[in-house]
Short mmCIF file of C-alpha atoms in Angstrom, two decimals:
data_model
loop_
_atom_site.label_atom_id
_atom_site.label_comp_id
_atom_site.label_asym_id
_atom_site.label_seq_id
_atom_site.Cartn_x
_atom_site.Cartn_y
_atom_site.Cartn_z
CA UNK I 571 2.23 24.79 -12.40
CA UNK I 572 3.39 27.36 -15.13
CA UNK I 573 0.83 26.63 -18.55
CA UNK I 574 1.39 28.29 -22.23
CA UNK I 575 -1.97 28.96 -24.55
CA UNK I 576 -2.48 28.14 -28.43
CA UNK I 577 -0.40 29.37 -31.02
CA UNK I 578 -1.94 30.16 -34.27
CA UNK I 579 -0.68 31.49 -37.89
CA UNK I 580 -2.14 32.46 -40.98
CA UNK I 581 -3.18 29.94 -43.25
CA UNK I 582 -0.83 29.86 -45.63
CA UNK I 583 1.44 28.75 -42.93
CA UNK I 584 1.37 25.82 -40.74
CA UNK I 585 -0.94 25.80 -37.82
CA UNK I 586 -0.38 24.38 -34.58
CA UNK I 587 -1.93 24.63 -31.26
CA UNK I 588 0.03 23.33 -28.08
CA UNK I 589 -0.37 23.76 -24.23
CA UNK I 590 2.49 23.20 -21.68
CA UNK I 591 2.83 23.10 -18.24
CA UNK I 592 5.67 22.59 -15.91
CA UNK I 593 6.24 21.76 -11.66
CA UNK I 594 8.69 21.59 -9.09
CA UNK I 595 7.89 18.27 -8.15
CA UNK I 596 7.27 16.56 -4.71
CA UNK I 597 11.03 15.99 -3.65
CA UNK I 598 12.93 18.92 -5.31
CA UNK I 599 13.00 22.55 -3.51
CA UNK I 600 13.38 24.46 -6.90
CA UNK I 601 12.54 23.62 -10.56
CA UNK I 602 15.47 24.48 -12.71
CA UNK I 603 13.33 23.43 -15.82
CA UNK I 604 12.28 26.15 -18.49
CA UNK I 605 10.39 25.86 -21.61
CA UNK I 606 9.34 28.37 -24.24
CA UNK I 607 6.17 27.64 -26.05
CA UNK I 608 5.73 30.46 -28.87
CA UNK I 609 5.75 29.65 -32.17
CA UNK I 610 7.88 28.97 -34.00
CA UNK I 611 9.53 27.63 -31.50
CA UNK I 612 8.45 24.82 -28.74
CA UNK I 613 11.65 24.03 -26.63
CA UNK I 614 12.51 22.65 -23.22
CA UNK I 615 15.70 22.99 -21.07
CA UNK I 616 16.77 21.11 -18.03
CA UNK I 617 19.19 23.03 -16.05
CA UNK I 618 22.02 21.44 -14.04
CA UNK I 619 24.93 22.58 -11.67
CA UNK I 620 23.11 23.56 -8.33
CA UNK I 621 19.96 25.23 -7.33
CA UNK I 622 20.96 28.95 -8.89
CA UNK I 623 23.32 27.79 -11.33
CA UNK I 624 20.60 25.14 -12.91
CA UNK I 625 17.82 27.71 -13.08
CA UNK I 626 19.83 30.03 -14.59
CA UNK I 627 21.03 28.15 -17.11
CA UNK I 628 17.97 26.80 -18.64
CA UNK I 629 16.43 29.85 -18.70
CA UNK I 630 19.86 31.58 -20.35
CA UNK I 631 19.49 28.91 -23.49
CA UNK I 632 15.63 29.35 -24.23
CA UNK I 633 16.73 33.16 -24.44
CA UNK I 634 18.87 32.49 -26.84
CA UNK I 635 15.67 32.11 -29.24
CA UNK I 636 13.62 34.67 -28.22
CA UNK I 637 14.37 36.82 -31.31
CA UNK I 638 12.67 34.37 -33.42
CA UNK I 639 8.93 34.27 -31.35
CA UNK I 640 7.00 35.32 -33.48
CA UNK I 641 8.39 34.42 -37.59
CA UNK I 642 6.83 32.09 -38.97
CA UNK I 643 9.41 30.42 -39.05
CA UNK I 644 13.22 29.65 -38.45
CA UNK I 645 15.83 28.97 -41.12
CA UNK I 646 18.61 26.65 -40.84
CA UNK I 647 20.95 29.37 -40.54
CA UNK I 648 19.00 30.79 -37.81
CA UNK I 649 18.52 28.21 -35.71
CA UNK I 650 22.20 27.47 -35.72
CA UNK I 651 22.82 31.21 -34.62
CA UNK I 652 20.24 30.53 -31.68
CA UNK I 653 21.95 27.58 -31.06
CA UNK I 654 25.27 29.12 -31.24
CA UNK I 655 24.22 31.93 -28.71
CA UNK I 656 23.14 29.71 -26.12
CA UNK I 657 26.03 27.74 -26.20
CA UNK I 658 27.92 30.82 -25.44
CA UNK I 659 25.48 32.35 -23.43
CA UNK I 660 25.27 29.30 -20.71
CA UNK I 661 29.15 28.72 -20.91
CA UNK I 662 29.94 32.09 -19.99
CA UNK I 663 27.63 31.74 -16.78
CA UNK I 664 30.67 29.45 -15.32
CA UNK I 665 33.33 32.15 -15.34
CA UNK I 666 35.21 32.47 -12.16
CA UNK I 667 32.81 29.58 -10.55
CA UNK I 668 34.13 27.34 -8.82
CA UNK I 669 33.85 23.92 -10.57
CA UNK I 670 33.67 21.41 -7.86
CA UNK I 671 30.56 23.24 -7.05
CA UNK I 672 28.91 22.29 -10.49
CA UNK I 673 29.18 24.48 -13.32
CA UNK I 674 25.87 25.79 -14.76
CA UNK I 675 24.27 23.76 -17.95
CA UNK I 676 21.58 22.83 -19.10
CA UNK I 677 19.52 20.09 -21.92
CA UNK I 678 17.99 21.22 -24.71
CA UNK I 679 14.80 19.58 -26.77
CA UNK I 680 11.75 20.51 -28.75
CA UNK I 681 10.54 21.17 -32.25
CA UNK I 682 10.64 24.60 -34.47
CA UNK I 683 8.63 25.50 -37.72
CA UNK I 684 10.56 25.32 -40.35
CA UNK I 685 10.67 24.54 -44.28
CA UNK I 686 13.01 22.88 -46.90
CA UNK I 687 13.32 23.96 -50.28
CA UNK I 688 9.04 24.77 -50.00
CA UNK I 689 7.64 22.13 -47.89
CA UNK I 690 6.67 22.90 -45.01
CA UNK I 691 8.24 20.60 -42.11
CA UNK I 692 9.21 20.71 -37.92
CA UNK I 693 12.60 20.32 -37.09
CA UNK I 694 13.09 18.03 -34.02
CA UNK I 695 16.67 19.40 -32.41
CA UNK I 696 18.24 17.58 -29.02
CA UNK I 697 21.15 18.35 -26.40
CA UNK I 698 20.90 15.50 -23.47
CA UNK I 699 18.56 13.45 -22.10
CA UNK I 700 15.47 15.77 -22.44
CA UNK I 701 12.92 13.82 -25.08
CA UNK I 702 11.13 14.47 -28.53
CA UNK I 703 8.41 11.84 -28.99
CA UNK I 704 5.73 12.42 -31.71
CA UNK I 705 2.33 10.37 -31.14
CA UNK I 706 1.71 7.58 -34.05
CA UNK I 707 -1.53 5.46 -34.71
CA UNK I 708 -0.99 2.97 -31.99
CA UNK I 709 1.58 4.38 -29.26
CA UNK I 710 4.33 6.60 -29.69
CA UNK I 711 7.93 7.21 -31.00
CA UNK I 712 10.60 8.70 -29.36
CA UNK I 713 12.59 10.59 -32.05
CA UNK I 714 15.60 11.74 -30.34
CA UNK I 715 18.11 9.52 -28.71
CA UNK I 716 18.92 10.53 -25.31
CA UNK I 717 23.05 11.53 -25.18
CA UNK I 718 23.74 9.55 -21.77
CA UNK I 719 25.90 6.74 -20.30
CA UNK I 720 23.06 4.37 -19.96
CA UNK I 721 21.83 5.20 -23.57
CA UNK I 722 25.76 4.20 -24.81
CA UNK I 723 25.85 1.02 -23.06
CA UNK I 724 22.21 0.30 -24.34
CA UNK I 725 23.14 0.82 -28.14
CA UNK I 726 26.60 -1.20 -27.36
CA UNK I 727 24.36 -4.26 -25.67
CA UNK I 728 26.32 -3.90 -22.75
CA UNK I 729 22.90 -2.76 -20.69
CA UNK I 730 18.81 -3.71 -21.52
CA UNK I 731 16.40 -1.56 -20.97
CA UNK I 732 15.31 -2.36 -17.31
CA UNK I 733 19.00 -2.47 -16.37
CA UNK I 734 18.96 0.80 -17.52
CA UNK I 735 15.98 1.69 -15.72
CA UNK I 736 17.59 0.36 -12.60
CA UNK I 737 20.79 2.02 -13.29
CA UNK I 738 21.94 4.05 -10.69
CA UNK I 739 23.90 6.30 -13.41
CA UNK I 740 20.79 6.89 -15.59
CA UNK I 741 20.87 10.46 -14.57
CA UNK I 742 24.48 10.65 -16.26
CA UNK I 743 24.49 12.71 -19.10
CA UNK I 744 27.22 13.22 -22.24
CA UNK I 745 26.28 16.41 -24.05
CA UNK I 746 25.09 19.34 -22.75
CA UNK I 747 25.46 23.33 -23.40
CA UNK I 748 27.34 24.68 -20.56
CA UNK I 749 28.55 22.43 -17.46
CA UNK I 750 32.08 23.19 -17.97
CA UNK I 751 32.17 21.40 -22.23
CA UNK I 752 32.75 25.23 -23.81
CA UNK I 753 31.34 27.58 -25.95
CA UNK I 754 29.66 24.79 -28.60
CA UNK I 755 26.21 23.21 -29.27
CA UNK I 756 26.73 20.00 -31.00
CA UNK I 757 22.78 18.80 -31.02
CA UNK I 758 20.95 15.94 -32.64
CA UNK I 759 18.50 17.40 -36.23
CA UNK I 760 15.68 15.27 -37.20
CA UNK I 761 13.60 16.93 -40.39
CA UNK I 762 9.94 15.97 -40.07
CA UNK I 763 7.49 16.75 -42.95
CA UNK I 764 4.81 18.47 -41.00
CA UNK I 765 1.13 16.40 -41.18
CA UNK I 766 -2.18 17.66 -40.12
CA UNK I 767 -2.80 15.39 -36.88
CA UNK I 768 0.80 15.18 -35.99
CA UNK I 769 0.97 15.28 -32.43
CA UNK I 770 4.48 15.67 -30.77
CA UNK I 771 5.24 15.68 -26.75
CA UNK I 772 8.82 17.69 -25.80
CA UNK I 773 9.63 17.17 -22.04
CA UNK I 774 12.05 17.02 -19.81
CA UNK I 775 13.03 13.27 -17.89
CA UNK I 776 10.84 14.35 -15.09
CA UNK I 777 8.25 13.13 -17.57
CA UNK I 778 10.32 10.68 -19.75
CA UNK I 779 11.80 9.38 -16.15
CA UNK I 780 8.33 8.80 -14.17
CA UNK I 781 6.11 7.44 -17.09
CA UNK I 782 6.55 4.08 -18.82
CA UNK I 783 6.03 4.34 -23.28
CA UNK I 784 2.86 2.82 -22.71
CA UNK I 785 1.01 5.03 -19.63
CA UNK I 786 2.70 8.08 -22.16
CA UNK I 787 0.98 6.71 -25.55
CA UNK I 788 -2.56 6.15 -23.25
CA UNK I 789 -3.04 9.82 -22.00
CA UNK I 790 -1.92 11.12 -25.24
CA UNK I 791 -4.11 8.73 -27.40
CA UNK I 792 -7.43 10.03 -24.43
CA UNK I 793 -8.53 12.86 -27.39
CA UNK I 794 -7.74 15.44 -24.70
CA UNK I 795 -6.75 18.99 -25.95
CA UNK I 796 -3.27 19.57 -25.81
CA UNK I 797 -3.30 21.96 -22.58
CA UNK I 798 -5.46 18.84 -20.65
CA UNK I 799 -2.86 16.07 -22.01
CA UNK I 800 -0.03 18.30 -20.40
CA UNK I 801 -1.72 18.73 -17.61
CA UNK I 802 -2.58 15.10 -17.33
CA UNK I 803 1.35 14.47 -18.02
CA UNK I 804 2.63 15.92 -15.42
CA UNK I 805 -0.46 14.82 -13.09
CA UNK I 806 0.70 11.46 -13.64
CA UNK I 807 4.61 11.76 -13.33
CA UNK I 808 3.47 13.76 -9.53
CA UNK I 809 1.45 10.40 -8.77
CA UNK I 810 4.58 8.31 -9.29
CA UNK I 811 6.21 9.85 -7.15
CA UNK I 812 7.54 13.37 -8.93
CA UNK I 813 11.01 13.15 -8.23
CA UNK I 814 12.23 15.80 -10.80
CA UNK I 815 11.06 18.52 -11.54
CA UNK I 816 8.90 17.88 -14.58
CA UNK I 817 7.82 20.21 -17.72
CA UNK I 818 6.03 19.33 -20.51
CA UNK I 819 4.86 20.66 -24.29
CA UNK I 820 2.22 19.14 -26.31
CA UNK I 821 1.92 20.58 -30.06
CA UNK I 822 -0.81 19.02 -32.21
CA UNK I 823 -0.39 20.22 -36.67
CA UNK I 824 -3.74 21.47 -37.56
CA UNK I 825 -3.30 22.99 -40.87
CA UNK I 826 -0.32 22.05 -43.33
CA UNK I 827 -0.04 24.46 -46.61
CA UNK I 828 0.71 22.83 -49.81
CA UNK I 829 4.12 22.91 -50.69
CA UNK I 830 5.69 25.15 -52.95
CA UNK I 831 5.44 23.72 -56.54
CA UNK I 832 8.92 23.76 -57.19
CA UNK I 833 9.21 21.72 -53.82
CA UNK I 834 11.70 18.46 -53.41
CA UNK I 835 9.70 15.17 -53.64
CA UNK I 836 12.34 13.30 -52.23
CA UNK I 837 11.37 14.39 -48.15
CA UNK I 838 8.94 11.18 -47.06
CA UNK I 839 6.77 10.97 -44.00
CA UNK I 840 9.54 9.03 -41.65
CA UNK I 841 11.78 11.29 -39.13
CA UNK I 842 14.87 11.78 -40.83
CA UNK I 843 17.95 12.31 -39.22
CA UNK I 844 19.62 15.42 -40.85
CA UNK I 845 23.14 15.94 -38.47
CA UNK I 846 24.65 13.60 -35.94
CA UNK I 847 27.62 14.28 -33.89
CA UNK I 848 29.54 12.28 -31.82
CA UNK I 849 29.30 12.50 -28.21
CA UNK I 850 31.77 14.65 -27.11
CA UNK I 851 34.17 14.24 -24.23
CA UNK I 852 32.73 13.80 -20.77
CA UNK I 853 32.96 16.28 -18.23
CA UNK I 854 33.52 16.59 -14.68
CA UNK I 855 30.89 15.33 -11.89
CA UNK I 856 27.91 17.42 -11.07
CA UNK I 857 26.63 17.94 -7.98
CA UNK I 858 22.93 18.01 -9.11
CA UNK I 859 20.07 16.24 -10.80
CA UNK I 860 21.86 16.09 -13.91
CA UNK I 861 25.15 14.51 -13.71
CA UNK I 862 28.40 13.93 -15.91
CA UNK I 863 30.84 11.05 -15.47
CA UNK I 864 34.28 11.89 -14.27
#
């Protein structure tokens, strides 16, 4: 189990402190999971296309931001280069592979530090079936919307929830950087004015996939720290059974500065989506925990 410490700033900026922690799992050989926990960015990525090819890819996307540990903050034009380079960055890892073999991709979630027009907010961004929730007064929400078959047929009422649950295509996902779609990152936005006692959870399904809403909203409703509430995440998703590899970040807003005075007045306290994209076209089956239709 990999962990990440507390990330501070001055305070004039927002302040945050998180803990993350990650595992292999009690099935899986290999974890092709990555995160990278440094502010201002919090980010997960859940590799795909066989043992090598998976690892490699998550960790190729979460490069992709490295330039930015350590602003404090990312811009919107920023953040769309980082995106940008990963996409390119992880597609390029399938040249001259073979793609019956599974070409290498990856998910992408989490939250950066960011601000709009001087108030200070987190932007929630999301490739796949990796999960944003943020922790509310009485459970939790889960901001992003998971980009898989199962989610489709859900929204379409073609599938409920436990026939999703039971689905034996759950793992079938319909955006993704890499795995064979090209060179482009078409990801989910959601703006979120940043609150003192926000709490948001970024994980990969090895978390989303072993723990129910409710056992989630318990152990992150204990008043643990957020280094013992990943640790007790991924505790619990190895106790029912830890059939993915599983990583976890858990980011609690301690400080929020004023916002500029010339700041809009028209950003709430709901998550707003900012972009949506339609799902683009399905790729070709892959031979590994994450999977694409044919």
């Amino acid at each position: 189990m990999r962990r990440a410490g507390e990330t501070g700033a001055s305070a004039d900026e927002i302040l945050l402190e998180h803990g993350a922690a990650t595992d292999t799992g009690l099935i899986r050989s290999h974890n092709e999971d990555s995160y990278l926990a440094a502010r201002p960015v919090f980010l997960v990525a859940d590799g795909m296309g066989g043992h090598e090819a998976g690892d490699t890819a998550s960790k190729t996307a979460l490069a992709a931001f490295a330039p930015c540990v350590g602003a404090p903050e990312i811009t919107g034009d920023a953040l769309m280069e980082c995106l940008g380079r990963a996409a390119r960055d992880v597609d390029a890892l399938g040249a001259g592979r073979d793609p019956l073999r599974g070409l290498p991709g990856c998910t992408l979630s989490g939250v950066v530090v960011t601000s709009v027009d001087g108030r200070p907010c987190l932007r929630v961004i999301n490739i796949g079936d990796s999960r944003t929730y943020r922790m509310t007064p009485d459970g939790v929400e889960q901001i992003t919307v998971d980009h898989s078959e199962v989610q489709e047929l859900m929204a379409s009422g073609q599938l409920t929830e436990g026939q999703a649950q039971a689905s034996p295509r759950r793992h079938v996902i319909t955006r993704a950087l890499g795995a064979g779609i090209g060179p482009v990152a078409l990801a989910d936005h959601f703006l979120i004015p940043a609150r003192v006692g926000d709490r948001l959870i970024v994980c990969t399904d090895g978390i989303s996939g072993e723990i129910d809403d409710d056992s989630l909203a318990e152990i992150i409703h204990r008043g643990q720290g957020p280094q013992e509430t990943a640790d007790a995440l991924i505790t619990t998703a190895l106790g029912a059974g830890g059939k993915d590899n599983a990583t976890v970040i858990v980011i609690d807003v301690t400080h929020v500065p004023p916002a500029a005075p010339d700041a809009a007045t028209d950003v709430d306290s709901s998550t707003i989506p900012s972009a949506k994209h339609d799902t683009l076209p399905r790729a070709r089956e892959q031979h590994s925990n994450k999977e694409y239709p044919s």
